[in-house]
PDB file of C-alpha atoms and ligand atoms in Angstrom:
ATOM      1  CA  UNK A  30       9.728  -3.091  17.346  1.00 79.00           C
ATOM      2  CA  UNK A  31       7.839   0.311  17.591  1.00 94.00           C
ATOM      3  CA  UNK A  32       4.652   0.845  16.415  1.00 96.00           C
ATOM      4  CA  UNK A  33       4.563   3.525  13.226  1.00 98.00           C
ATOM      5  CA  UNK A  34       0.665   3.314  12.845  1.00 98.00           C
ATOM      6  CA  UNK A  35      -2.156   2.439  14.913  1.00 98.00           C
ATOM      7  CA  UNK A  36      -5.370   2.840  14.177  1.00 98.00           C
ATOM      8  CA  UNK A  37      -8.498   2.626  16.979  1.00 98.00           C
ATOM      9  CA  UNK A  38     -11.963   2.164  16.878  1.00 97.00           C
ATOM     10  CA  UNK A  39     -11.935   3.411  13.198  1.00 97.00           C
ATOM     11  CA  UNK A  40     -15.427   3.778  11.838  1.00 97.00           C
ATOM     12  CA  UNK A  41     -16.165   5.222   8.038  1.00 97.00           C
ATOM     13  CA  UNK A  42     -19.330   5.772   6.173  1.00 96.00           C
ATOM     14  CA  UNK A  43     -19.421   6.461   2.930  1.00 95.00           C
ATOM     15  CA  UNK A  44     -23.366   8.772   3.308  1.00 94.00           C
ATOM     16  CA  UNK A  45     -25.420   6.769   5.848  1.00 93.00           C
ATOM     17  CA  UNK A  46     -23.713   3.473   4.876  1.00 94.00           C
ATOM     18  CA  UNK A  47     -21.187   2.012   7.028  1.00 95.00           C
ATOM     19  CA  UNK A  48     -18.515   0.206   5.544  1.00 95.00           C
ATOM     20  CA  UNK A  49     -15.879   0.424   8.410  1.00 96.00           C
ATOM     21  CA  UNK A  50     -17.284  -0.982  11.412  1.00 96.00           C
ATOM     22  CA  UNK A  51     -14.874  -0.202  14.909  1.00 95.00           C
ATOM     23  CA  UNK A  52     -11.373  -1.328  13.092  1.00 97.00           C
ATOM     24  CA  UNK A  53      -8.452  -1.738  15.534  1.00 97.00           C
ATOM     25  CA  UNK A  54      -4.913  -2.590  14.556  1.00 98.00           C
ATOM     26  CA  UNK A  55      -1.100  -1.634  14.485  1.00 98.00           C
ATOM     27  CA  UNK A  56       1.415  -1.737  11.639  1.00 98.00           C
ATOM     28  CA  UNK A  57       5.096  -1.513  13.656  1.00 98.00           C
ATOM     29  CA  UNK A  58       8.087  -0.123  11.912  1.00 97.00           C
ATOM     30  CA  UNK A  59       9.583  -2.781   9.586  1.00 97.00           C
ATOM     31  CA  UNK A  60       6.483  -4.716   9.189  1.00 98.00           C
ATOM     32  CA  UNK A  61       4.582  -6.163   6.115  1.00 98.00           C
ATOM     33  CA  UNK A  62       0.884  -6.431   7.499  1.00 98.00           C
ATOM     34  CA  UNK A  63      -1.591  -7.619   5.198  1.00 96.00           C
ATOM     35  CA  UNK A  64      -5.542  -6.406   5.125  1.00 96.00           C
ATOM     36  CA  UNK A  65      -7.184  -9.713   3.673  1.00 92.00           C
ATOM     37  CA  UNK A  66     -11.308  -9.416   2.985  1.00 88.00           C
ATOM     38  CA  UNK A  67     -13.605 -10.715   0.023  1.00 84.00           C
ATOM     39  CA  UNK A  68     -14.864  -7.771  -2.078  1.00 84.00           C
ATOM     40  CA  UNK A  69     -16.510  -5.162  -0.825  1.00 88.00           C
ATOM     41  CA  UNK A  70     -14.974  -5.752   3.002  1.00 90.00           C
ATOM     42  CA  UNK A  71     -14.049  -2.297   3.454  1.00 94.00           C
ATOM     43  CA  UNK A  72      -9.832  -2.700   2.810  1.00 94.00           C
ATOM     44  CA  UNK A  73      -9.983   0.177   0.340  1.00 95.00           C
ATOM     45  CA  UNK A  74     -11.926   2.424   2.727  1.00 96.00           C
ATOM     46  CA  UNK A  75      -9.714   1.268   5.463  1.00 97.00           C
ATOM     47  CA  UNK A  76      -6.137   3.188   3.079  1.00 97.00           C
ATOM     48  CA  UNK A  77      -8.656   6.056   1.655  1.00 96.00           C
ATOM     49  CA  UNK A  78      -9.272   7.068   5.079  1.00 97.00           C
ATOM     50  CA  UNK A  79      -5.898   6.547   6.481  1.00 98.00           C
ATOM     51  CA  UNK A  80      -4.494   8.695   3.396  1.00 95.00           C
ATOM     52  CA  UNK A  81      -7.281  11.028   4.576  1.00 95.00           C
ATOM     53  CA  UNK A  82      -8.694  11.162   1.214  1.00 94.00           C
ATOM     54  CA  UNK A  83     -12.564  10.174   3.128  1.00 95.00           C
ATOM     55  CA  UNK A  84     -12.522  11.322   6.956  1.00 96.00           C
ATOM     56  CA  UNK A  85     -13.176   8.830   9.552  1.00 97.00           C
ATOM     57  CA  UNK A  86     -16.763   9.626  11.535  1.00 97.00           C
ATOM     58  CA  UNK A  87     -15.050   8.045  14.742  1.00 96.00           C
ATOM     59  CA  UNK A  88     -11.826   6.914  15.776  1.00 97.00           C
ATOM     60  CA  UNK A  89      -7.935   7.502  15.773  1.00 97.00           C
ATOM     61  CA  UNK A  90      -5.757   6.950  13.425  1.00 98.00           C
ATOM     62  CA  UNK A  91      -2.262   7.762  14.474  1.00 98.00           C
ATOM     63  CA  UNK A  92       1.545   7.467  13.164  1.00 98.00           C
ATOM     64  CA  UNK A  93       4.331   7.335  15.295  1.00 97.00           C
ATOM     65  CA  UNK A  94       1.585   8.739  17.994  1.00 95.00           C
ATOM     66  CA  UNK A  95       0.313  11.521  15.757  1.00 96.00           C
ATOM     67  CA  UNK A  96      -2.978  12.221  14.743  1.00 96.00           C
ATOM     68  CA  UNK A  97      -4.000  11.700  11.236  1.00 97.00           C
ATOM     69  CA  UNK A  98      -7.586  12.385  11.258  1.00 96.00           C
ATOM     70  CA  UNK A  99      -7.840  16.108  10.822  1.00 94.00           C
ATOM     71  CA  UNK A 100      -4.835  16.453   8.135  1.00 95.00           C
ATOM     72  CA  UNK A 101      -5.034  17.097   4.366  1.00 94.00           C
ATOM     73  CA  UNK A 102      -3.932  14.133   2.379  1.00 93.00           C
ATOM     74  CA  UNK A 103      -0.924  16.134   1.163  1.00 90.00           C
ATOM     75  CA  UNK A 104       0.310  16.534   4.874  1.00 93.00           C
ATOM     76  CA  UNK A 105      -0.171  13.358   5.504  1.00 95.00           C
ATOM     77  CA  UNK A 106       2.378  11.957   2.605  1.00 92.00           C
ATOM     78  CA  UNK A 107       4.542  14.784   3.830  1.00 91.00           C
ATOM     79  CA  UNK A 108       4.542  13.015   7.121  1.00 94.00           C
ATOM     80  CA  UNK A 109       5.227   9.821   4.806  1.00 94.00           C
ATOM     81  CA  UNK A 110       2.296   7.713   4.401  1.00 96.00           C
ATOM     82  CA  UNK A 111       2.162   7.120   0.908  1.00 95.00           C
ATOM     83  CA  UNK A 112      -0.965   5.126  -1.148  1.00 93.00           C
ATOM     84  CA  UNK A 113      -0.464   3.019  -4.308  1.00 93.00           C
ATOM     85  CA  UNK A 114      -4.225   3.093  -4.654  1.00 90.00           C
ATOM     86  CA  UNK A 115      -6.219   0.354  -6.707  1.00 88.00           C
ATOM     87  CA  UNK A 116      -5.806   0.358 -10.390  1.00 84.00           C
ATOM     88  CA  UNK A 117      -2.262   2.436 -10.180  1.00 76.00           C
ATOM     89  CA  UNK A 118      -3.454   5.382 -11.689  1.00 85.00           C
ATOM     90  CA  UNK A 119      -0.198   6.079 -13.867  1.00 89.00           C
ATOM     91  CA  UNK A 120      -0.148   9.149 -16.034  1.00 89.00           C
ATOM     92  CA  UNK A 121      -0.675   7.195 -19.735  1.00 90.00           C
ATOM     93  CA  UNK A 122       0.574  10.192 -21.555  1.00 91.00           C
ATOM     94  CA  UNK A 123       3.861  10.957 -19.767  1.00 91.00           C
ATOM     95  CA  UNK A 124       6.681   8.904 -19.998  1.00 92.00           C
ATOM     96  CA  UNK A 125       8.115   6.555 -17.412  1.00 94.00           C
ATOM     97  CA  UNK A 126      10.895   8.894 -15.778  1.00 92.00           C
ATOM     98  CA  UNK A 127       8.143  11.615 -15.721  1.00 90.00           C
ATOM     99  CA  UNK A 128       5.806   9.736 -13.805  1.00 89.00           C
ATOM    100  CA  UNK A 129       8.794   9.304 -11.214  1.00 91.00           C
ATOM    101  CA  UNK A 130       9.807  12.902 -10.902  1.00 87.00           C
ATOM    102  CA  UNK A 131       5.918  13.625 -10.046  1.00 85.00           C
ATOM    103  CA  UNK A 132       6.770  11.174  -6.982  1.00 86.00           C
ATOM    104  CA  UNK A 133       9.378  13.180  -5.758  1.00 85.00           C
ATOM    105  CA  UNK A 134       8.400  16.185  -4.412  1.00 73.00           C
ATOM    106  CA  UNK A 135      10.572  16.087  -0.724  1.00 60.00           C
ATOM    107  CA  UNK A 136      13.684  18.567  -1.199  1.00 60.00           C
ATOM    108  CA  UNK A 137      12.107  19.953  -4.318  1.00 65.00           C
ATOM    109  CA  UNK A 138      14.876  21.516  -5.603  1.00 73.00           C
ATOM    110  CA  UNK A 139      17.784  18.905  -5.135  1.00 82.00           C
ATOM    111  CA  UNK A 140      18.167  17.889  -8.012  1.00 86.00           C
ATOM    112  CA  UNK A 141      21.395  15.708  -6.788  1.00 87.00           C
ATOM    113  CA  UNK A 142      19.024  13.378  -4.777  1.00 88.00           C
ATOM    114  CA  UNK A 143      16.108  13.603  -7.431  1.00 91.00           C
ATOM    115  CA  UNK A 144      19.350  11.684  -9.591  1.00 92.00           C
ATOM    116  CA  UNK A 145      19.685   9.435  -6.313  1.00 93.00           C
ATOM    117  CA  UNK A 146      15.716   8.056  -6.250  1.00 93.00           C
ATOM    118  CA  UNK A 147      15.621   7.757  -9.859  1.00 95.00           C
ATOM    119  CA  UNK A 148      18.411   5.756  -9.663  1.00 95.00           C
ATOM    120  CA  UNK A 149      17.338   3.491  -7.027  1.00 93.00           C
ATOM    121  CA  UNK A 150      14.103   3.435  -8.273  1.00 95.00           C
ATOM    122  CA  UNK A 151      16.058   1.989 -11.679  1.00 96.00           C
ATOM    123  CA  UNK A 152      18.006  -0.365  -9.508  1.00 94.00           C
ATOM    124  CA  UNK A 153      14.631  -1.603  -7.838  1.00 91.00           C
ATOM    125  CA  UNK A 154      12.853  -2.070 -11.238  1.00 93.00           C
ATOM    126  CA  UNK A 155      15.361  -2.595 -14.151  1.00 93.00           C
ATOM    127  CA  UNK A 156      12.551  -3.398 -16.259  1.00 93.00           C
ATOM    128  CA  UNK A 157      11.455   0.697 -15.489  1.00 95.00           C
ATOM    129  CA  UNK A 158      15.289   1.524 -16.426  1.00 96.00           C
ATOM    130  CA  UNK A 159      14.453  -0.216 -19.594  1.00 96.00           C
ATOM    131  CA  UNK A 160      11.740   1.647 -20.355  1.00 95.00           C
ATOM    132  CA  UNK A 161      12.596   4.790 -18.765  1.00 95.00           C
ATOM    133  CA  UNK A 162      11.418   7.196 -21.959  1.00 96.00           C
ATOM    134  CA  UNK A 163       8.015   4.759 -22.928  1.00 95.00           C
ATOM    135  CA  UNK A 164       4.670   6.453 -22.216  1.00 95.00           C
ATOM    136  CA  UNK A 165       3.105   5.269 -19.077  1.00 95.00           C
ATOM    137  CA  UNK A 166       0.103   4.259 -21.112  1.00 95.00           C
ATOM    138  CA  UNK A 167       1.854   1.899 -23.247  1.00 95.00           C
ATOM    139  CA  UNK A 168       3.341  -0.370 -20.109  1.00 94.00           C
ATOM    140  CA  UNK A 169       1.759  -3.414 -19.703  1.00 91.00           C
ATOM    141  CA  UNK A 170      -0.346  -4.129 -16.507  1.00 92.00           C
ATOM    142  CA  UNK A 171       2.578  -5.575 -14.406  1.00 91.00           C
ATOM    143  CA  UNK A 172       5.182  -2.449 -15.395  1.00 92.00           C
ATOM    144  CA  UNK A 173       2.348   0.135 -14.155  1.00 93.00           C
ATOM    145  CA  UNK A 174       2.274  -1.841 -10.646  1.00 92.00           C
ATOM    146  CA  UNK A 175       6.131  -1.522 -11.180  1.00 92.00           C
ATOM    147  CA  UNK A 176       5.735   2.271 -11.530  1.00 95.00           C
ATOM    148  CA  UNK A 177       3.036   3.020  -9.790  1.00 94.00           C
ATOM    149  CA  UNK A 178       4.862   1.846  -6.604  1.00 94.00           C
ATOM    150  CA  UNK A 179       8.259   3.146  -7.849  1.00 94.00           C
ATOM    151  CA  UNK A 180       6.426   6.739  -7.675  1.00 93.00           C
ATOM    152  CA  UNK A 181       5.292   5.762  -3.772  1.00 93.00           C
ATOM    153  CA  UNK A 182       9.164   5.008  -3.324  1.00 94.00           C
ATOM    154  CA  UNK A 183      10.747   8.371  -4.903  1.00 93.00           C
ATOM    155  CA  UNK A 184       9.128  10.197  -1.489  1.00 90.00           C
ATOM    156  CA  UNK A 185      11.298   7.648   0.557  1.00 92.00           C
ATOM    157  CA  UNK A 186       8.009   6.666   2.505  1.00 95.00           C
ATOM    158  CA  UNK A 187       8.117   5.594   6.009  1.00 96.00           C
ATOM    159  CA  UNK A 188       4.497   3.200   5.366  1.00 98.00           C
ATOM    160  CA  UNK A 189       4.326   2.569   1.753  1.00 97.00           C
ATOM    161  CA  UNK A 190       0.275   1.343   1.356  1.00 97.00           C
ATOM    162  CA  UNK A 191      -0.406  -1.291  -1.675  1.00 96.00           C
ATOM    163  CA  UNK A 192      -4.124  -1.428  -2.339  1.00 95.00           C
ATOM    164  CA  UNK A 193      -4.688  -5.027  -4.124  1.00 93.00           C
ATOM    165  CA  UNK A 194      -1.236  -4.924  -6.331  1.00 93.00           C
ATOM    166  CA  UNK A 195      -1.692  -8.699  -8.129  1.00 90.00           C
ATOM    167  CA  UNK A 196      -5.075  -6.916  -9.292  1.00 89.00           C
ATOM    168  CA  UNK A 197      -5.729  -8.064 -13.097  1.00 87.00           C
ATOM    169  CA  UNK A 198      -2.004  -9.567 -13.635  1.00 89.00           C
ATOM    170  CA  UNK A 199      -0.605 -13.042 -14.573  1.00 88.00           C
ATOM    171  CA  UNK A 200       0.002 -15.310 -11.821  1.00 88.00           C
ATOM    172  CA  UNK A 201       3.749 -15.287 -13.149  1.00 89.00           C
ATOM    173  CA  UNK A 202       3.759 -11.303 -12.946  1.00 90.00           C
ATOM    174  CA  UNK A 203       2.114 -11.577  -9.252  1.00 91.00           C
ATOM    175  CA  UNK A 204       5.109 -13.529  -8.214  1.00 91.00           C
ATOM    176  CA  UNK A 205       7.237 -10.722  -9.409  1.00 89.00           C
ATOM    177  CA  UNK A 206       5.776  -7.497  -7.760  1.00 91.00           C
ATOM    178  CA  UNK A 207       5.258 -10.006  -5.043  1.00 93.00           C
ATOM    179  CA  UNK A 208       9.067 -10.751  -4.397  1.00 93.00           C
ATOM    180  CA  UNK A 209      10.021  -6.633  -5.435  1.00 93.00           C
ATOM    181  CA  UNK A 210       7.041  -5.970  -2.378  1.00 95.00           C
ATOM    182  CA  UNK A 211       9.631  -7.952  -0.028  1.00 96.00           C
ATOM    183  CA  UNK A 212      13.081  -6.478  -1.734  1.00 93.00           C
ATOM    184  CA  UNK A 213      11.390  -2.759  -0.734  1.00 95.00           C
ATOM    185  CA  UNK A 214      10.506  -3.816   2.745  1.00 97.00           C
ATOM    186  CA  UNK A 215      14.017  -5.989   3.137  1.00 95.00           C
ATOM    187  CA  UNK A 216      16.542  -3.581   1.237  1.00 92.00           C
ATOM    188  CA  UNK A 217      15.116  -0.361   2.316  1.00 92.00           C
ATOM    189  CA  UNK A 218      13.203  -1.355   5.746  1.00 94.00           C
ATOM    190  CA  UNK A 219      10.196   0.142   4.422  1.00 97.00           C
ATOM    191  CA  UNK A 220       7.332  -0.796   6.531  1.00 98.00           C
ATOM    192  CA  UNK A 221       3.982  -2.097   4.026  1.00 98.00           C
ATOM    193  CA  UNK A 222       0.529  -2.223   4.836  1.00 98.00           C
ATOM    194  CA  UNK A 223      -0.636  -4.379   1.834  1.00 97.00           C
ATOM    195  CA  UNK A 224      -4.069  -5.231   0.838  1.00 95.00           C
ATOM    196  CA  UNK A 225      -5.324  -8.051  -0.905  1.00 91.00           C
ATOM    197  CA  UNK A 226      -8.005 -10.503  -1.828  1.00 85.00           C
ATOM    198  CA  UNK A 227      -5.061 -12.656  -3.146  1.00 86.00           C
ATOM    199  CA  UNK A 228      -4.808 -13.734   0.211  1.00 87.00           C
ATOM    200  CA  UNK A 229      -2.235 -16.583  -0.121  1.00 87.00           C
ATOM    201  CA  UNK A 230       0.173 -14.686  -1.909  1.00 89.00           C
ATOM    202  CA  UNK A 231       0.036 -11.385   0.281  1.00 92.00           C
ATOM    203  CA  UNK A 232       0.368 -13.948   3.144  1.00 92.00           C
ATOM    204  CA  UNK A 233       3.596 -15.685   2.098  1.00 92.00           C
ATOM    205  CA  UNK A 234       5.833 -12.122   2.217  1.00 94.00           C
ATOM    206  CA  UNK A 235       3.975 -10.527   4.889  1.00 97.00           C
ATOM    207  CA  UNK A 236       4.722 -10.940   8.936  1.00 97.00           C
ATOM    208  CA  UNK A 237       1.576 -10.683  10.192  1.00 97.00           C
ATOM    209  CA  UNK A 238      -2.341 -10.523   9.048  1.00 96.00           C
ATOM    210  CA  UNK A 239      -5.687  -9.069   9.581  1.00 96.00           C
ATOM    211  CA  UNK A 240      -9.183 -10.906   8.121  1.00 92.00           C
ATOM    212  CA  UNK A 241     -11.875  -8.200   7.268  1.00 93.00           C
ATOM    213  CA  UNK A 242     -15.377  -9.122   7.000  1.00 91.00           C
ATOM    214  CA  UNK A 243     -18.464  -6.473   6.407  1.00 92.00           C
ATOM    215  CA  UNK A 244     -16.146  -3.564   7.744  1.00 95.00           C
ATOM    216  CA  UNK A 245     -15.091  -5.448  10.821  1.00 95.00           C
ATOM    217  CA  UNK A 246     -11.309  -7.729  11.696  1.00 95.00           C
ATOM    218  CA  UNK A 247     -12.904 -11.297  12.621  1.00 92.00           C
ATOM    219  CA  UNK A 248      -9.160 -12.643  13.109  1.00 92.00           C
ATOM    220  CA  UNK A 249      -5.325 -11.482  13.461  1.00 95.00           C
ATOM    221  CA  UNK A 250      -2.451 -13.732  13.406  1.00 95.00           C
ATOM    222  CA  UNK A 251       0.793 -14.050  12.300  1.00 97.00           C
ATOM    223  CA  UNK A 252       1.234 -14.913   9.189  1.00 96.00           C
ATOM    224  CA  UNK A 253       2.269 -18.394   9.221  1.00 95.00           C
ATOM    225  CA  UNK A 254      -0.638 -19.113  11.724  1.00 95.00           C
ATOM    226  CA  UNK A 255      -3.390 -17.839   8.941  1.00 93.00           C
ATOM    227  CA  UNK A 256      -1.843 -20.298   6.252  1.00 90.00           C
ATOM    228  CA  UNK A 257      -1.505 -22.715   8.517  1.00 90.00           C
ATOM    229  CA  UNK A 258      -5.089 -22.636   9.252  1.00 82.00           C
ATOM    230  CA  UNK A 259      -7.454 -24.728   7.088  1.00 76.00           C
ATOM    231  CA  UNK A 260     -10.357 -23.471   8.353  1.00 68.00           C
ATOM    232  CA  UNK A 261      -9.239 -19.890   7.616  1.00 69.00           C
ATOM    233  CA  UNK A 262      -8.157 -21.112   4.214  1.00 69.00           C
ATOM    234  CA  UNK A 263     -11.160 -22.537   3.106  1.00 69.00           C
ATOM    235  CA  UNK A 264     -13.633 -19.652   5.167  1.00 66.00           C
ATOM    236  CA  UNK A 265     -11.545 -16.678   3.845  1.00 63.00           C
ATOM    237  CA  UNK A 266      -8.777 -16.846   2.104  1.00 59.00           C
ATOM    238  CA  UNK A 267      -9.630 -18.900  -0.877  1.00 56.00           C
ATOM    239  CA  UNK A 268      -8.075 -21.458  -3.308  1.00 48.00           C
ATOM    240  CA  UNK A 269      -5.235 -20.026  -5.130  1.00 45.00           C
TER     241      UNK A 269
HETATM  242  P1  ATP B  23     -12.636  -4.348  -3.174  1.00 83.56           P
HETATM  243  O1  ATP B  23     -11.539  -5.295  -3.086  1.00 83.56           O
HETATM  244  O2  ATP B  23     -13.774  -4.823  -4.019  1.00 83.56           O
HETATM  245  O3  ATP B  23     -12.224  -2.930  -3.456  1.00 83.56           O
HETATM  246  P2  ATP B  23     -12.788  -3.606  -0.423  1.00 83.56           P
HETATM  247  O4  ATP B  23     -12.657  -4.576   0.686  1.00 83.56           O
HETATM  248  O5  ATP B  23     -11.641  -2.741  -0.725  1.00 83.56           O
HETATM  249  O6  ATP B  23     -13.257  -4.354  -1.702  1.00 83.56           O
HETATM  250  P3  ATP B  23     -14.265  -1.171  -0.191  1.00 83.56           P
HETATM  251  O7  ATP B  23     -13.960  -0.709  -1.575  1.00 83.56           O
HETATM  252  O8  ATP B  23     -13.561  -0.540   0.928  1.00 83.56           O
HETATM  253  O9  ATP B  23     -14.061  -2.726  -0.088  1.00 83.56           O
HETATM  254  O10 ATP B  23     -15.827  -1.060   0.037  1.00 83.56           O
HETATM  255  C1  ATP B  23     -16.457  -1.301   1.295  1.00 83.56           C
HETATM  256  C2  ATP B  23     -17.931  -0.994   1.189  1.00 83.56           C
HETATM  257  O11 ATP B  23     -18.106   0.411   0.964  1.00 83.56           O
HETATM  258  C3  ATP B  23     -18.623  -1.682   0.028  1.00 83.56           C
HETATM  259  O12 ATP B  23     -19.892  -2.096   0.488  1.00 83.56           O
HETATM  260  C4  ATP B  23     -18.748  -0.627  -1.023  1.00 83.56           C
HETATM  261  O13 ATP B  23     -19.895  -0.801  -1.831  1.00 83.56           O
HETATM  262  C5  ATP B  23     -18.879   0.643  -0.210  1.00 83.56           C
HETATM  263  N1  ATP B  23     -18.297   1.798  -0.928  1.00 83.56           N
HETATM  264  C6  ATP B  23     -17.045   1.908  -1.386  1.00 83.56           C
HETATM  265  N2  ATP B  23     -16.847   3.103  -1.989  1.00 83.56           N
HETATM  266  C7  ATP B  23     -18.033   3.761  -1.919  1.00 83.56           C
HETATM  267  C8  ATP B  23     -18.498   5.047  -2.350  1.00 83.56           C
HETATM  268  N3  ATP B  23     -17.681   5.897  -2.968  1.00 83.56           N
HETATM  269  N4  ATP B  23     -19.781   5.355  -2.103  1.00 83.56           N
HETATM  270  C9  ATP B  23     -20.605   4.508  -1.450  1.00 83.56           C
HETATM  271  N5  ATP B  23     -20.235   3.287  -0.996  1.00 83.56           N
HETATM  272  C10 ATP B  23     -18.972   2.911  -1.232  1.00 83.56           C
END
């Protein structure tokens, strides 16, 4: 498999504090990685900076051997890294299909494949297709994620990034964006950086892991290996 995004030696401050500390690790085309931390472990930095949305003070961060670091965020999800960020950030006041066509924006003016991602946005989500005219606002928790990441998927993304997806939702609703998170990546081959501090979930659909602590990766393995590990259970990942 060929890598589609490395990142080396990545270091972030937010003013004089640190909060990414030297980060080092790949995400190769057709991958699910998973970012696992507690709160505060710098996994949110780690996408913002990525997306270019807060520049990295040392470091490369390259996809498919191009530099990131000195493009605008809207070059960068040209290029096809696209961030679900943390709390999905829907438009509440437009309605479901709206907040889809804002996703779109490659091809602006073919309207024929516009119909084509909306459609297999539908086909991905039927509970969107549903509720394709309902304000954004009025979805519950679990049918934002849905859209939210629908939205990443209308630009056809080459590394869709989930920043902590299960946030604030039913277990039973986890296990649904959950298994959609593995239909995107198995269907369309996307490749999915996905963070989490639901560790054991993100772990079961992803390939491979990373543990964050205090801005620094203290362990990679695959992702069997880092359930299989009690140790890592009980230091990191938490009882779920
Ligand atoms: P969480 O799951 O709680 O979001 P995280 O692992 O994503 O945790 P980050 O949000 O990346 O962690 O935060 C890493 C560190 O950077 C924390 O110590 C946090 O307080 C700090 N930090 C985050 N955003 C800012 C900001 N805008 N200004 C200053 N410090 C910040």
């Amino acid at each position: 498999m060929s890598t589609l995004l490395e990142v080396k030696r990545m270091e972030t401050f937010y003013g004089k504090i640190q909060s990414v500390r030297g980060v080092d690790f790949t995400v190769k085309q057709g991958e699910i990685v998973a970012l696992l931390g507690a709160n505060g472990a710098g996994k949110s930095t780690i996408l913002k900076t990525i997306s270019g949305l807060i520049r990295p003070a040392q470091g490369s961060i390259a996809l498919m051997g191009e530099d990131l670091t000195k493009k605008e965020p809207h070059t960068i999800v040209e290029m096809g890294v696209v961030h679900v960020p943390e709390g999905r950030r829907v438009f509440g006041g437009l309605a479901v299909t709206e907040n889809l066509e804002l996703g779109f924006f490659i091809k602006k003016r073919d309207k024929a494949k516009l119909a084509q991602n909306l459609d297999m946005v539908f086909q991905m989500f039927p509970r969107l297709a549903e509720r394709r005219k309902q304000m954004a606002g009025t979805l519950s928790g679990g049918e934002q994620q849905m859209l939210a990441t629908g939205r990443a998927l209308m630009s056809e993304p080459k590394l869709l990034m989930l920043d902590e997806p299960s946030m604030g939702l039913a277990p039973i609703v986890v296990i649904d964006i959950m298994k959609i998170i593995k239909q995107i990546n198995q269907q369309r081959g996307t490749t999915i950086l996905l963070v989490e501090q639901n560790a054991k979930a993100a772990l079961k659909l992803a390939h491979r892991g990373y543990v964050l602590e205090t801005g620094s990766i203290t362990m990679e393995d695959s992702a069997g290996n880092l359930l299989a590990d009690d140790n890592v259970v009980k230091a990191y990942l938490g009882v779920h």
